[in-house]
């Protein structure tokens, strides 16, 4: 039993070895948005929303589409969609044209090796930061998105 628990712990540690953790400083990094413009994420960002699935991405986009264009900027927030699992032909022909219709910025992760963000199935990951340091990581459903910004 102890060996099994130790194996599970070691596997989960390796699985999330490169992921951001509470208490860590995210530093500064850049990602392209849906218009292929590089956008920087730095210590000014207070909130990061990350979607890994089509449905959660759609939920966040629907939520943000109901808000003013400046909503993310007013909350020092960014929305990141990890689309690394999407076939490139689908991305080019369908996903990107749809994303370009939104008035809010969607930062994109194309690299499936980019494992800095953790995920939970069917939920959006929320990182709350202060001066670039992660204060909390949580997972929300569409019904809980409004509360994230209160």
XYZ file of C-alpha atoms in Angstrom:
150
model
C 0.000 0.000 0.000
C 2.793 2.418 0.902
C 4.558 1.692 -2.389
C 1.355 2.386 -4.315
C 0.790 5.701 -2.536
C 4.419 6.676 -3.052
C 4.177 5.807 -6.759
C 1.011 7.891 -7.142
C 2.633 10.835 -5.344
C 5.790 10.644 -7.474
C 3.755 10.378 -10.698
C 1.580 13.367 -9.790
C 4.694 15.351 -8.851
C 6.243 14.580 -12.237
C 2.966 15.291 -14.008
C 2.798 18.811 -12.591
C 6.541 19.412 -12.183
C 6.597 22.350 -14.581
C 3.190 23.754 -13.666
C 2.774 27.054 -11.872
C 2.103 26.587 -8.170
C 0.648 28.762 -5.416
C 3.370 31.038 -4.061
C 5.355 31.091 -7.317
C 6.087 34.193 -9.330
C 4.910 33.752 -12.919
C 7.606 36.067 -14.261
C 6.968 37.538 -17.679
C 6.032 35.584 -20.778
C 4.246 36.228 -24.056
C 1.575 34.425 -26.014
C -0.054 35.260 -29.340
C -3.694 36.307 -29.424
C -6.255 35.353 -32.059
C -4.835 38.045 -34.375
C -1.310 36.615 -34.000
C -0.166 39.622 -31.940
C 2.213 38.816 -29.073
C 0.817 39.861 -25.697
C 2.861 39.906 -22.499
C 1.731 38.507 -19.198
C 3.570 40.108 -16.288
C 3.170 41.224 -12.681
C 0.366 43.645 -13.659
C -1.948 40.691 -14.305
C -4.210 39.890 -11.351
C -6.305 37.128 -12.871
C -5.657 34.437 -15.465
C -8.464 32.297 -16.885
C -7.314 29.186 -18.742
C -9.452 26.907 -20.877
C -8.279 23.531 -22.162
C -11.456 22.281 -23.825
C -13.793 23.467 -26.556
C -16.786 23.615 -24.204
C -15.064 25.559 -21.419
C -13.574 27.921 -23.996
C -17.028 28.501 -25.430
C -18.383 29.205 -21.928
C -15.700 31.788 -21.196
C -16.110 33.407 -24.609
C -19.879 33.617 -24.134
C -19.381 35.175 -20.704
C -16.814 37.703 -21.976
C -18.892 38.526 -25.061
C -21.625 39.732 -22.699
C -19.216 42.223 -21.095
C -17.762 45.511 -22.368
C -14.693 45.274 -24.604
C -12.463 46.626 -21.791
C -13.723 44.107 -19.214
C -10.536 42.028 -19.050
C -8.285 45.100 -18.973
C -10.390 46.721 -16.229
C -9.908 43.602 -14.112
C -6.209 43.182 -15.011
C -7.193 39.793 -16.382
C -6.285 37.641 -19.365
C -8.023 34.713 -20.999
C -5.834 31.911 -22.327
C -7.117 29.070 -24.492
C -4.910 26.015 -24.798
C -5.663 24.833 -28.327
C -2.645 22.566 -28.642
C -4.809 19.476 -29.061
C -6.795 20.953 -31.924
C -5.800 19.756 -35.406
C -4.156 22.634 -37.283
C -6.571 22.413 -40.217
C -9.523 22.866 -37.828
C -7.709 25.745 -36.127
C -7.075 27.555 -39.416
C -10.400 26.920 -41.134
C -12.866 27.154 -38.254
C -11.527 28.119 -34.841
C -9.435 31.175 -35.743
C -12.123 32.868 -37.871
C -14.604 32.371 -35.008
C -12.125 33.671 -32.397
C -11.437 36.770 -34.483
C -15.113 37.734 -34.177
C -14.783 38.279 -30.420
C -14.131 41.771 -29.094
C -12.002 40.413 -26.226
C -8.472 39.108 -26.542
C -7.874 35.367 -26.436
C -4.271 34.369 -25.799
C -3.407 31.037 -27.369
C -1.234 28.094 -26.434
C -0.356 26.034 -29.496
C 2.432 23.934 -27.942
C 1.243 20.680 -26.372
C 4.458 20.627 -24.330
C 3.415 23.857 -22.562
C 2.385 22.453 -19.198
C 2.694 25.538 -16.995
C -1.075 25.642 -16.346
C -2.984 22.930 -14.495
C -6.397 21.735 -15.521
C -9.465 19.926 -14.332
C -11.839 18.326 -16.806
C -14.864 20.403 -17.790
C -13.736 23.443 -15.780
C -11.866 26.684 -16.387
C -8.698 27.150 -14.350
C -8.470 30.431 -12.445
C -5.167 31.865 -11.229
C -5.405 34.804 -8.825
C -2.183 36.790 -8.579
C -0.698 39.632 -6.599
C 2.445 41.340 -7.933
C 3.042 38.357 -10.202
C 2.809 35.814 -7.375
C 0.104 33.151 -7.549
C -2.165 33.486 -4.507
C -4.664 30.789 -5.473
C -5.586 28.301 -8.168
C -9.185 27.197 -8.545
C -11.466 25.554 -11.074
C -14.852 26.941 -12.043
C -17.846 26.114 -14.176
C -19.691 28.574 -16.403
C -22.139 29.356 -13.590
C -19.281 30.500 -11.354
C -17.502 32.839 -13.797
C -19.308 35.974 -12.636
C -18.187 35.374 -9.026
C -14.547 35.225 -10.130
C -14.680 38.944 -10.952
C -16.405 40.115 -7.754
